[in-house]
JSON list of C-alpha atoms in Angstrom, two decimals:
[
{"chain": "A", "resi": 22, "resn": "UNK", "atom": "CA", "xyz": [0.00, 0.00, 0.00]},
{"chain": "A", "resi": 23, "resn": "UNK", "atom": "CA", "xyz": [1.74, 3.40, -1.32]},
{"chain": "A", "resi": 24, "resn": "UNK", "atom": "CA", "xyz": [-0.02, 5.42, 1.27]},
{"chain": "A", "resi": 25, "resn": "UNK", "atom": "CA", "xyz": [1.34, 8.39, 2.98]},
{"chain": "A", "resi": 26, "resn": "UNK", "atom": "CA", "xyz": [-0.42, 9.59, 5.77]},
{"chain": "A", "resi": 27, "resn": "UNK", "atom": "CA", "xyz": [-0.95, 13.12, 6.88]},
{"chain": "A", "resi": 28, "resn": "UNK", "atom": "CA", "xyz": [-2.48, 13.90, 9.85]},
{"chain": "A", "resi": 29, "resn": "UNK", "atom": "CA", "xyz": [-1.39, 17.94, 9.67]},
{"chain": "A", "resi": 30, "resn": "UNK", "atom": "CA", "xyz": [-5.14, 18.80, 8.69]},
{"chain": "A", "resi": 31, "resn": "UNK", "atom": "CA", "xyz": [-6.75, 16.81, 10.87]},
{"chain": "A", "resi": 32, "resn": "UNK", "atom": "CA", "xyz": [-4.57, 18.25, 13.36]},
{"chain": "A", "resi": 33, "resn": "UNK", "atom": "CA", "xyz": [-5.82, 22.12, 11.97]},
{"chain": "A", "resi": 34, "resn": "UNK", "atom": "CA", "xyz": [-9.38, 20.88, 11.88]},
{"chain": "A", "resi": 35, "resn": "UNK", "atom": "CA", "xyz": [-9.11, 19.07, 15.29]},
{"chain": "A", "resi": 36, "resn": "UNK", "atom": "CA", "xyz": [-11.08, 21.85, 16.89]},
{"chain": "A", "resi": 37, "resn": "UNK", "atom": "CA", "xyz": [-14.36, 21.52, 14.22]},
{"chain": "A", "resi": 38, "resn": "UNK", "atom": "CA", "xyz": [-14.08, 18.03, 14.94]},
{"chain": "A", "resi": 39, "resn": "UNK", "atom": "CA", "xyz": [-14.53, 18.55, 18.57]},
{"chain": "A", "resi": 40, "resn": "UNK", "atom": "CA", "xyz": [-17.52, 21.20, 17.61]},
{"chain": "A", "resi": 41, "resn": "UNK", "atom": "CA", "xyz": [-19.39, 18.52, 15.91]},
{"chain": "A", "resi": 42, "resn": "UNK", "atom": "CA", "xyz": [-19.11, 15.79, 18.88]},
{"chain": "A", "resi": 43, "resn": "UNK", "atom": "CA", "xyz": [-19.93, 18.80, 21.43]},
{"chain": "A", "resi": 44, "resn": "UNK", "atom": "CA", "xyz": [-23.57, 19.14, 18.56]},
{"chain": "A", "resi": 45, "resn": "UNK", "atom": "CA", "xyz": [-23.70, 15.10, 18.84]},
{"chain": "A", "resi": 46, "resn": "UNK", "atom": "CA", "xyz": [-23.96, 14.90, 22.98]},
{"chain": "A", "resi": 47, "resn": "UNK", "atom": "CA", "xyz": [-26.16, 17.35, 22.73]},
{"chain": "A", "resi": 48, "resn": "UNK", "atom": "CA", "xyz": [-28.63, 15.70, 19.97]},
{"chain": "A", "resi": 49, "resn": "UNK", "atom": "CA", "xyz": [-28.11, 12.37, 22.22]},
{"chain": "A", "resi": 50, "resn": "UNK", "atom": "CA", "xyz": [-28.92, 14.27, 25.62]},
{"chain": "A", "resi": 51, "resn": "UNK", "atom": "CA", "xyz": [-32.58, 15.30, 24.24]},
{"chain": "A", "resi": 52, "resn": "UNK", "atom": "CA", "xyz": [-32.74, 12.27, 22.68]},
{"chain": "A", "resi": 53, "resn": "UNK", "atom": "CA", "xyz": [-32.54, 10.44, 25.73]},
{"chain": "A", "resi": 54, "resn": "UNK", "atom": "CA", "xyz": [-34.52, 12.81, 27.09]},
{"chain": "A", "resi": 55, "resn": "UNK", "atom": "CA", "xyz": [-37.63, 11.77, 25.17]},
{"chain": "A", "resi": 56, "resn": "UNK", "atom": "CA", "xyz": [-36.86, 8.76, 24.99]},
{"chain": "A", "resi": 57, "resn": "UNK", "atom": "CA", "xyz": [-36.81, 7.86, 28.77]},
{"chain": "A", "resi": 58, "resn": "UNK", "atom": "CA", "xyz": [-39.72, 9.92, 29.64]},
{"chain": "A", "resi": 59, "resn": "UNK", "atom": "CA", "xyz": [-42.11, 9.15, 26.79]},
{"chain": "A", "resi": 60, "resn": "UNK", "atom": "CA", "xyz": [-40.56, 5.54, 26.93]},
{"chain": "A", "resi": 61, "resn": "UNK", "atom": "CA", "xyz": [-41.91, 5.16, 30.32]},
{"chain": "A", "resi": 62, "resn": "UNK", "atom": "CA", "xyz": [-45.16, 6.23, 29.29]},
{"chain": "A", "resi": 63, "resn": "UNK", "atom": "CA", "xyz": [-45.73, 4.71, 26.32]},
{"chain": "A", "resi": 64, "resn": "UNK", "atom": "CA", "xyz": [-45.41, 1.11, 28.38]},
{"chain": "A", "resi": 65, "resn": "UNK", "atom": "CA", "xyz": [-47.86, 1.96, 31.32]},
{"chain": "A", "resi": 66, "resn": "UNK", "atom": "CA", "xyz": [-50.03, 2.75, 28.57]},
{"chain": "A", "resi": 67, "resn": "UNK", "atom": "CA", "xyz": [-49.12, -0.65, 26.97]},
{"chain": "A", "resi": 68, "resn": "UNK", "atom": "CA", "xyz": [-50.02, -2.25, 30.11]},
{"chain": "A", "resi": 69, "resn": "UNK", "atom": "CA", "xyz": [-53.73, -1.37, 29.96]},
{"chain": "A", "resi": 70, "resn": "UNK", "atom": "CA", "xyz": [-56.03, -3.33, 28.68]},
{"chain": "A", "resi": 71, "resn": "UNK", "atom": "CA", "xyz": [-58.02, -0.30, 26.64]},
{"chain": "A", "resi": 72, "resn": "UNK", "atom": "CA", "xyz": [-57.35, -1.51, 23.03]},
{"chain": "A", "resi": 73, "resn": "UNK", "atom": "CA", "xyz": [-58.21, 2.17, 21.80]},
{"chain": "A", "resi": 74, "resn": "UNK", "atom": "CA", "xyz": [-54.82, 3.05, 23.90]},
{"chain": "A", "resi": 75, "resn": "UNK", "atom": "CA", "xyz": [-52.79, -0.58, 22.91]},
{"chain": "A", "resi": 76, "resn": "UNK", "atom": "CA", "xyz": [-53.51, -0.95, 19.56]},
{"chain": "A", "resi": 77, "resn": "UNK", "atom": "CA", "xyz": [-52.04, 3.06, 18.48]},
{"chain": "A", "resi": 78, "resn": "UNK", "atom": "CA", "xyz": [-49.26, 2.30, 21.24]},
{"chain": "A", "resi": 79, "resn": "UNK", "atom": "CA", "xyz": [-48.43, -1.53, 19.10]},
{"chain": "A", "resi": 80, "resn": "UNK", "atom": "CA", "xyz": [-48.51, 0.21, 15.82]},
{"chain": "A", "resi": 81, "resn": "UNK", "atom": "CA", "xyz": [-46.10, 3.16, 16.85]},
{"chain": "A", "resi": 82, "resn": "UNK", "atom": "CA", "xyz": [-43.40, 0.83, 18.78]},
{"chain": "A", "resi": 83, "resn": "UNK", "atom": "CA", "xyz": [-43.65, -1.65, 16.35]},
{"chain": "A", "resi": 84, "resn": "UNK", "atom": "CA", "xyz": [-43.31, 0.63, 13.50]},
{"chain": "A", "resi": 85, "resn": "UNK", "atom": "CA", "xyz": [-40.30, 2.68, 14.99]},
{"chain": "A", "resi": 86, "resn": "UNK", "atom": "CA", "xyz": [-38.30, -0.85, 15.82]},
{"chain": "A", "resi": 87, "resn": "UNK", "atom": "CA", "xyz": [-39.45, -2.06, 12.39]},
{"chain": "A", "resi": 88, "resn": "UNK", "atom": "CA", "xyz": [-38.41, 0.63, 9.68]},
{"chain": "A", "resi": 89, "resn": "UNK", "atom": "CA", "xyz": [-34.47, 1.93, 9.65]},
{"chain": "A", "resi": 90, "resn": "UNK", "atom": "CA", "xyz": [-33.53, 5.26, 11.09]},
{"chain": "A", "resi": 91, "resn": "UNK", "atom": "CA", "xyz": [-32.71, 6.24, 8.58]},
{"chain": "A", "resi": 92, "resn": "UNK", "atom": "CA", "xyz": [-35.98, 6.30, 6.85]},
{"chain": "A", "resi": 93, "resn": "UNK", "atom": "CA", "xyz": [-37.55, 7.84, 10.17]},
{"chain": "A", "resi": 94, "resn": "UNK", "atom": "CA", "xyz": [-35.05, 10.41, 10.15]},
{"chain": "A", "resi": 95, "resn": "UNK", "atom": "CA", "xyz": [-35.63, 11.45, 6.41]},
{"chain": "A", "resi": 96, "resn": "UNK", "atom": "CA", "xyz": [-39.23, 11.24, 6.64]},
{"chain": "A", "resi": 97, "resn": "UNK", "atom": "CA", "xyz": [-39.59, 13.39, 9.63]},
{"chain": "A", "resi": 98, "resn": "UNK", "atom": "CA", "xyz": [-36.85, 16.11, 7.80]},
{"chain": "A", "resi": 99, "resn": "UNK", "atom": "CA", "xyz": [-39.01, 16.15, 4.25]},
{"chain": "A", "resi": 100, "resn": "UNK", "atom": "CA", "xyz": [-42.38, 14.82, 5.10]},
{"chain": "A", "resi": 101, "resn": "UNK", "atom": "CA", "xyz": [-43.77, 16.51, 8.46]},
{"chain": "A", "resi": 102, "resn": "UNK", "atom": "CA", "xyz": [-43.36, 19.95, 6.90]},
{"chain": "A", "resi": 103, "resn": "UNK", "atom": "CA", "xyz": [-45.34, 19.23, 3.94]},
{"chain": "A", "resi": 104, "resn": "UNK", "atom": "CA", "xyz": [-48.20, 17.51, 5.81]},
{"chain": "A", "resi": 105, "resn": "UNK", "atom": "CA", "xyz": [-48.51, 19.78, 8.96]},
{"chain": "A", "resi": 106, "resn": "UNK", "atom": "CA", "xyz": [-46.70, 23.19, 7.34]},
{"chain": "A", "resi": 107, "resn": "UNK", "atom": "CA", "xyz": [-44.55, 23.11, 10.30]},
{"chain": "A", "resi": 108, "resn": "UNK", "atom": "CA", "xyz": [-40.94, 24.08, 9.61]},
{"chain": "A", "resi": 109, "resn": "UNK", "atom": "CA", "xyz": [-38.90, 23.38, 12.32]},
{"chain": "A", "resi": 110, "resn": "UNK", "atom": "CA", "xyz": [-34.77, 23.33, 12.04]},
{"chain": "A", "resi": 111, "resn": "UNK", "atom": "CA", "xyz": [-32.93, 20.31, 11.21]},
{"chain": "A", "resi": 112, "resn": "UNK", "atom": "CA", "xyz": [-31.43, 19.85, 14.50]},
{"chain": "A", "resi": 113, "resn": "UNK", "atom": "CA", "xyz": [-34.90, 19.82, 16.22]},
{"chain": "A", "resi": 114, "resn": "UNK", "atom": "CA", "xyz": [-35.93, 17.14, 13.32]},
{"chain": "A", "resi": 115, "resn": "UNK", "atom": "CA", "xyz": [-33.04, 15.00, 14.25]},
{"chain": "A", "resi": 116, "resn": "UNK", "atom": "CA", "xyz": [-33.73, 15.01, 18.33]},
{"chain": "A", "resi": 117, "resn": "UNK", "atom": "CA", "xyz": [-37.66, 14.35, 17.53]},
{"chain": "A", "resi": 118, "resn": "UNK", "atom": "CA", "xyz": [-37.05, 11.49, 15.15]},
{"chain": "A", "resi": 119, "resn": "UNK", "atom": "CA", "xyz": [-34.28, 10.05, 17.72]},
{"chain": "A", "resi": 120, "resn": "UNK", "atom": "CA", "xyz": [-35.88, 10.49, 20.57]},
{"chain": "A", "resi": 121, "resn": "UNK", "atom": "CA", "xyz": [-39.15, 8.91, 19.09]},
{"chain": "A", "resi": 122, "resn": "UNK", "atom": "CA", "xyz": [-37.24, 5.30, 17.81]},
{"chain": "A", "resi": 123, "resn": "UNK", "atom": "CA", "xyz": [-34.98, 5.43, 21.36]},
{"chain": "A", "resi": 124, "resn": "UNK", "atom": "CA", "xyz": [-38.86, 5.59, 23.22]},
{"chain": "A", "resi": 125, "resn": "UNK", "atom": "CA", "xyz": [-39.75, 2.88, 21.29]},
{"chain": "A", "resi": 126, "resn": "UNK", "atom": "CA", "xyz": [-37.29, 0.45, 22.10]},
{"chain": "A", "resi": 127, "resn": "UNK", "atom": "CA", "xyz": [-37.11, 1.64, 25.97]},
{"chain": "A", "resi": 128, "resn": "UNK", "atom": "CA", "xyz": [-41.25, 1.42, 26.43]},
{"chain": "A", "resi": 129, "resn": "UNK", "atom": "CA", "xyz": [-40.37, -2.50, 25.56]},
{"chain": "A", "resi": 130, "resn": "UNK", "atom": "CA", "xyz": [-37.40, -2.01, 28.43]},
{"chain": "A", "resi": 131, "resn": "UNK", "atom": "CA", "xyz": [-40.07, -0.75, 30.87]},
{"chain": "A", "resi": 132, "resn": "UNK", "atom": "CA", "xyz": [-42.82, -3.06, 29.91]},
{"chain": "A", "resi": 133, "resn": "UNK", "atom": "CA", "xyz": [-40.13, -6.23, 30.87]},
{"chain": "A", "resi": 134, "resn": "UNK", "atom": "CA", "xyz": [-39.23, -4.30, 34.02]},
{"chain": "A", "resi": 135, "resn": "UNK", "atom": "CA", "xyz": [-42.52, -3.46, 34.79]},
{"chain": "A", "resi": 136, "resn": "UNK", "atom": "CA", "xyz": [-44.05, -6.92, 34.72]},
{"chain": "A", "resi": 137, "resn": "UNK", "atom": "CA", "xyz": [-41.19, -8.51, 36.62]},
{"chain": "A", "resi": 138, "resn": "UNK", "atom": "CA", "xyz": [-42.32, -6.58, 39.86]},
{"chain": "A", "resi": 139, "resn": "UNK", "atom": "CA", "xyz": [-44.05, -8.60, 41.76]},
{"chain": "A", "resi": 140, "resn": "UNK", "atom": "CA", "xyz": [-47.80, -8.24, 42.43]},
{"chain": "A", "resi": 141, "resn": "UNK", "atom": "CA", "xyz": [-47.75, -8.40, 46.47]},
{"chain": "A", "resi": 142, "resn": "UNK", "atom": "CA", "xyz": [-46.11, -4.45, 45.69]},
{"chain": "A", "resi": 143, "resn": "UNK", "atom": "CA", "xyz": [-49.65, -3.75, 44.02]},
{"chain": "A", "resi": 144, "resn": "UNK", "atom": "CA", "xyz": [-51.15, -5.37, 46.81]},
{"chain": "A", "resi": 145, "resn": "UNK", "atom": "CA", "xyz": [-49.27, -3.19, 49.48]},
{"chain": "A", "resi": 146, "resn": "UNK", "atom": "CA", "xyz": [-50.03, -0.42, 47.63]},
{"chain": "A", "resi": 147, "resn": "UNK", "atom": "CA", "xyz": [-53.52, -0.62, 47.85]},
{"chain": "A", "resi": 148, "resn": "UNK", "atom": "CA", "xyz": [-53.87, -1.55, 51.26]},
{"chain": "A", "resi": 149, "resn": "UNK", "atom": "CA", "xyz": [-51.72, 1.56, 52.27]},
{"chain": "A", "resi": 150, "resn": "UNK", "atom": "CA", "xyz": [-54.14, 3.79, 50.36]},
{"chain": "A", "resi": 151, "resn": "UNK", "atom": "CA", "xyz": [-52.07, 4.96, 47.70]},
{"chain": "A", "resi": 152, "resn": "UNK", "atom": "CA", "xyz": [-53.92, 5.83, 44.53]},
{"chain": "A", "resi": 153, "resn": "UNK", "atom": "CA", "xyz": [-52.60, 5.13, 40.67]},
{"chain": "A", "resi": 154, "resn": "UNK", "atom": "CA", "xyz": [-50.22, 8.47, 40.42]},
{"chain": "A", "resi": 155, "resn": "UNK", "atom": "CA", "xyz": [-48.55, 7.40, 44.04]},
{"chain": "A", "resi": 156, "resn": "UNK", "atom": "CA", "xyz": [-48.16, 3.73, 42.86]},
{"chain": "A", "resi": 157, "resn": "UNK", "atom": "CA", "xyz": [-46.29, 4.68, 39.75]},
{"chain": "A", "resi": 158, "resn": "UNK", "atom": "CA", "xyz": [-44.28, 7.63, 41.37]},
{"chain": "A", "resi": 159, "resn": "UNK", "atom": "CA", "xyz": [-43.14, 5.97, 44.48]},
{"chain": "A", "resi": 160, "resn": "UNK", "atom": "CA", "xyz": [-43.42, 1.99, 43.65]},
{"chain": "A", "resi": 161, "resn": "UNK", "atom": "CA", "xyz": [-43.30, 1.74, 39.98]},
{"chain": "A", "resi": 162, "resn": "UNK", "atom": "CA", "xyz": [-41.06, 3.86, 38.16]},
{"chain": "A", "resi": 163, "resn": "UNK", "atom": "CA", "xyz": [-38.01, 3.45, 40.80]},
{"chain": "A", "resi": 164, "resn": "UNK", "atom": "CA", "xyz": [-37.98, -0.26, 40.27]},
{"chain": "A", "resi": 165, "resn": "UNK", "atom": "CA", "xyz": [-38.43, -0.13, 36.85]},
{"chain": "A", "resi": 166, "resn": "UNK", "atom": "CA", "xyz": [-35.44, 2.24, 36.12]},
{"chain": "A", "resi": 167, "resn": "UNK", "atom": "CA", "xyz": [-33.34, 0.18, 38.54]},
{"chain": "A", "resi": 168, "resn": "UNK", "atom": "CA", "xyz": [-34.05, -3.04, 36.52]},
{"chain": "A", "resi": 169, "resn": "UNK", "atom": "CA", "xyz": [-34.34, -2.09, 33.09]},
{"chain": "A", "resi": 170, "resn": "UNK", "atom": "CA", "xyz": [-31.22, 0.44, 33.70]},
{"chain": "A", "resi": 171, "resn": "UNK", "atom": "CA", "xyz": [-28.68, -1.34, 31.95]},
{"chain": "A", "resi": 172, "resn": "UNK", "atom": "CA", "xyz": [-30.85, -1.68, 28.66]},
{"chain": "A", "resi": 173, "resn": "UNK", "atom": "CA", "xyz": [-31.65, 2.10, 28.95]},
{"chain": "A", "resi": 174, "resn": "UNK", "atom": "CA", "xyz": [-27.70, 2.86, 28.72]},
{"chain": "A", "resi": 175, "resn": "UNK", "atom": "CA", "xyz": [-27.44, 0.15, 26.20]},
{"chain": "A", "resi": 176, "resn": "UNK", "atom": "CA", "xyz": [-30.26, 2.11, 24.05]},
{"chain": "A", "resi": 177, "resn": "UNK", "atom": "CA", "xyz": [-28.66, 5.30, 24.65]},
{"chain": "A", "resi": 178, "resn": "UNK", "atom": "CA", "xyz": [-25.17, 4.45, 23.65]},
{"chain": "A", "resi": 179, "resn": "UNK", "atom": "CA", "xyz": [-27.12, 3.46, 20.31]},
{"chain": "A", "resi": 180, "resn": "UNK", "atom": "CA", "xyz": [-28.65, 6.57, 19.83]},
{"chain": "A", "resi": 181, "resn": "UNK", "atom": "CA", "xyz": [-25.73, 8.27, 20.05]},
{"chain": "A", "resi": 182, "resn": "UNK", "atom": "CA", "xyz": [-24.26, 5.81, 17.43]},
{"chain": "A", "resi": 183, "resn": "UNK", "atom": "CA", "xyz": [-27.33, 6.34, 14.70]},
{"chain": "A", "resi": 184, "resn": "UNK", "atom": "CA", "xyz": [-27.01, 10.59, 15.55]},
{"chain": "A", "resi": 185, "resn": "UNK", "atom": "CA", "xyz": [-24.53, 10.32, 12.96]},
{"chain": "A", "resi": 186, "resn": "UNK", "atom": "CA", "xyz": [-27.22, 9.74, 10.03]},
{"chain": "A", "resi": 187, "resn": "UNK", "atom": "CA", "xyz": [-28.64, 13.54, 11.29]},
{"chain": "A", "resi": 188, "resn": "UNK", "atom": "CA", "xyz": [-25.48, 14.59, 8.90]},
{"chain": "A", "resi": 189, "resn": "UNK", "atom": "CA", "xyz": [-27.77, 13.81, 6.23]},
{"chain": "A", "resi": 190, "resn": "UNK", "atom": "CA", "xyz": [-30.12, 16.14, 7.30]},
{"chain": "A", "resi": 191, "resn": "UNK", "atom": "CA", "xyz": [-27.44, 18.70, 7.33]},
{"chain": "A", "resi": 192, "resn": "UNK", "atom": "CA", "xyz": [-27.05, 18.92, 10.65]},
{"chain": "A", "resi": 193, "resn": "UNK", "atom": "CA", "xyz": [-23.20, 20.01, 11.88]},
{"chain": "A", "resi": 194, "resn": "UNK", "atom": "CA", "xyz": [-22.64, 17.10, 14.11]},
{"chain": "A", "resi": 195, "resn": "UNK", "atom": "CA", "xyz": [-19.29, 15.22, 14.41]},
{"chain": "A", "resi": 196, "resn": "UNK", "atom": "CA", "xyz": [-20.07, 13.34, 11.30]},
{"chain": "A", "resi": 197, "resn": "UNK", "atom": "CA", "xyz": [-20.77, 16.03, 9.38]},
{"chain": "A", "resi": 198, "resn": "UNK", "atom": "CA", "xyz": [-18.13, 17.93, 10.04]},
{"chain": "A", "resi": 199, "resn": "UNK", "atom": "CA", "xyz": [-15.77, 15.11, 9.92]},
{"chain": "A", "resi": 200, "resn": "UNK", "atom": "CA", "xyz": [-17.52, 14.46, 6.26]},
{"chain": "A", "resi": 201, "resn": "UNK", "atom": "CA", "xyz": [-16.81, 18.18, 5.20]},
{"chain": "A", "resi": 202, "resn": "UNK", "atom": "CA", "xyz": [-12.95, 17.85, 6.60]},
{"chain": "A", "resi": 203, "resn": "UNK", "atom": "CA", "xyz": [-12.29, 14.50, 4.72]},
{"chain": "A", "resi": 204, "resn": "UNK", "atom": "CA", "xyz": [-13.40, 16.12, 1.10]},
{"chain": "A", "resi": 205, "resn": "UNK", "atom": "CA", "xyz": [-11.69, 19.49, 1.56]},
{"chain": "A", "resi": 206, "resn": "UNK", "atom": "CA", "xyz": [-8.20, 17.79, 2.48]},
{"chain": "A", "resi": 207, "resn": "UNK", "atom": "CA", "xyz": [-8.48, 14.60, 0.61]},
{"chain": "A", "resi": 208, "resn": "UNK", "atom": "CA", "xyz": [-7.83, 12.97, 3.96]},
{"chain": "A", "resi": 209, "resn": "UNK", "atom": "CA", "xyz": [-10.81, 10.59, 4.69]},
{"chain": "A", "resi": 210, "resn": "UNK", "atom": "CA", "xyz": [-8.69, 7.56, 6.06]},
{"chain": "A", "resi": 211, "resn": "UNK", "atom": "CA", "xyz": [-7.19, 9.86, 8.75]},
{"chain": "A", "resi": 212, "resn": "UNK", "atom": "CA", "xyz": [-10.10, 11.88, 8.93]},
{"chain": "A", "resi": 213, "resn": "UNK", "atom": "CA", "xyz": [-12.95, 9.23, 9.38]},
{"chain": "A", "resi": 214, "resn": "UNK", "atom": "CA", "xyz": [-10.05, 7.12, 11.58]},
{"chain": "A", "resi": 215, "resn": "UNK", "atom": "CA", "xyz": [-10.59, 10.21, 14.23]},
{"chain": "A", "resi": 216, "resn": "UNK", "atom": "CA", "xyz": [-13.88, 10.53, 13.73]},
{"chain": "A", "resi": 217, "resn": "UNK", "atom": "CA", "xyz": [-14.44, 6.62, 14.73]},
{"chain": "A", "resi": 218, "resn": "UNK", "atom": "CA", "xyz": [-11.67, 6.94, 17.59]},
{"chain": "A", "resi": 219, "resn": "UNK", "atom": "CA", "xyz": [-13.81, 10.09, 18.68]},
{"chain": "A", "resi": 220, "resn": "UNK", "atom": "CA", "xyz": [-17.27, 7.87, 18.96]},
{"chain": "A", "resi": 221, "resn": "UNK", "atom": "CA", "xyz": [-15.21, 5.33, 20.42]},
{"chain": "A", "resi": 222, "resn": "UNK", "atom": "CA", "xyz": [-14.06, 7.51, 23.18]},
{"chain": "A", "resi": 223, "resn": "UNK", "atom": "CA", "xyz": [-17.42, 8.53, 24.32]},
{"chain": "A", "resi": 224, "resn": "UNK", "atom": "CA", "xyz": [-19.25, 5.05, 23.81]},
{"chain": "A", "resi": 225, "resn": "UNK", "atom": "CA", "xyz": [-16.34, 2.67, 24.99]},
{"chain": "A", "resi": 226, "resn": "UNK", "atom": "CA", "xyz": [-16.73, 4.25, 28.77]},
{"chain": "A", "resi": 227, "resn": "UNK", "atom": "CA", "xyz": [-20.26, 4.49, 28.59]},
{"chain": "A", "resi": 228, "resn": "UNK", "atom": "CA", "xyz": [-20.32, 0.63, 27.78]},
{"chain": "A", "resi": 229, "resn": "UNK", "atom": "CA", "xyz": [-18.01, -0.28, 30.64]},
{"chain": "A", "resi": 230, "resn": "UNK", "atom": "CA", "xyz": [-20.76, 1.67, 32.94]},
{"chain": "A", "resi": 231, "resn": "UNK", "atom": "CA", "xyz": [-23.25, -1.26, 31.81]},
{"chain": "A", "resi": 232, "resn": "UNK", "atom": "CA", "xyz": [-21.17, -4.14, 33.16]},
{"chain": "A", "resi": 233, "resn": "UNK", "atom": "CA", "xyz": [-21.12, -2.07, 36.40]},
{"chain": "A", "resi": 234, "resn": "UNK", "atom": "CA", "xyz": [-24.82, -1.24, 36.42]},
{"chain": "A", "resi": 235, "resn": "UNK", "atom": "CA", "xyz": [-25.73, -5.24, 35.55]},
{"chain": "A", "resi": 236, "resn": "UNK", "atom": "CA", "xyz": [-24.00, -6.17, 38.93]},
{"chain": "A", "resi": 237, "resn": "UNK", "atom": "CA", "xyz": [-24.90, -3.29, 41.27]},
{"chain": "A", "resi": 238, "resn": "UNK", "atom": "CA", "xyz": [-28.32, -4.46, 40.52]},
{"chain": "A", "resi": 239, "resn": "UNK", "atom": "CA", "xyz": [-27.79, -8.23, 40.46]},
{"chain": "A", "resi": 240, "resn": "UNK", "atom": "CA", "xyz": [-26.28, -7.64, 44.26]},
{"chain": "A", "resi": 241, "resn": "UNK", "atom": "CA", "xyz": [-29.08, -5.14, 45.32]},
{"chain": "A", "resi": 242, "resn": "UNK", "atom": "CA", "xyz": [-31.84, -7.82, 43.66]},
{"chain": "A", "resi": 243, "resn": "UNK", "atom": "CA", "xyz": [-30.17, -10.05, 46.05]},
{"chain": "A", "resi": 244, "resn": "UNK", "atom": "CA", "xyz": [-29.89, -8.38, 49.26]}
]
């Protein structure tokens, strides 16, 4: 291979670089946002047994695990301002359209968590007097979060993963900018190499955390 690498301009673009991952945390922070919150809510609503509240809730996880990203992300970017004449920016396209597919795949990391708690809670609950917004404020969601935690971190290192599409959208995220860098300098294998090593940096720790969740609450499951 008669390759001589250069790393001088990724050196002089470092600092756009480091821009773009500082726009990526932040698309992955709302992200997550939505996609714990609504997550949550989207599975106590699967738990019902209303099918005018199941059946929307089924067709809206299933279609958000079901179709890429990708096409989610695209749709959301060219479709939603042609249909509701709403014309929001790019960036807030790309933190609706992740934080909708993260919720989806976290309601089914609640529903699990949920359903594992044992019914003699419910029981308690009732004969202490507490009514439905008590039982899921003080009994239900801090069990669920404990036990469905590693998934949720799992989920969220994804997300930040697949923000790297919302460079398609135009958004100046670490991709993006790492995109731009590559075809001004003619650099893409050094380029793209610190791009990766930059998503690697951030999700490699984050990773490790999940080992370290998975036995905090294996021991406290235990005690």
């Amino acid at each position: 291979m008669n390759y001589d690498f250069d790393w001088f301009y990724v050196k002089k673009g470092l600092p756009k670089l480091l821009e773009g991952l500082m726009v990526t945390l932040e698309l992955t922070l709302w992200a997550n946002a939505i996609g714990l919150v609504l997550g949550f809510l989207v599975a106590l609503g699967m738990l019902t047994r209303i099918r005018l509240i199941t059946w929307p809730l089924t067709a809206y996880i299933e279609f958000f695990r079901c179709t890429p990203a990708l096409i989610q992300l695209v749709w959301f970017f060219f479709c939603v301002p042609i249909l509701f004449n709403v014309w929001w920016s790019a960036e807030f396209m790309g933190i609706l359209a992740l934080g909708l597919n993260l919720a989806a795949f976290n309601a089914e990391a609640y529903r699990a968590s949920i359903q594992s708690i044992p019914t003699a809670q419910t029981d308690a609950c009732t004969a202490l007097g507490l009514n439905v917004v008590q039982r899921i404020i003080f009994v239900i969601l801090p069990q669920a979060l404990l036990l469905s935690l590693p998934v949720l971190i799992t989920n969220g290192i994804g997300i930040f993963q697949q923000s790297a599409l919302v460079a398609l959208i135009s958004v100046q995220d670490l991709m993006y900018e790492g995109r731009y860098l590559a075809t001004q300098t003619f650099r893409p294998i050094e380029t793209l190499t610190t791009v990766a090593l930059l998503y690697f940096a951030v999700s490699f720790p984050v990773s490790q955390m999940v080992t370290f969740v998975e036995r905090r609450t294996s021991r406290l499951l235990q005690n």
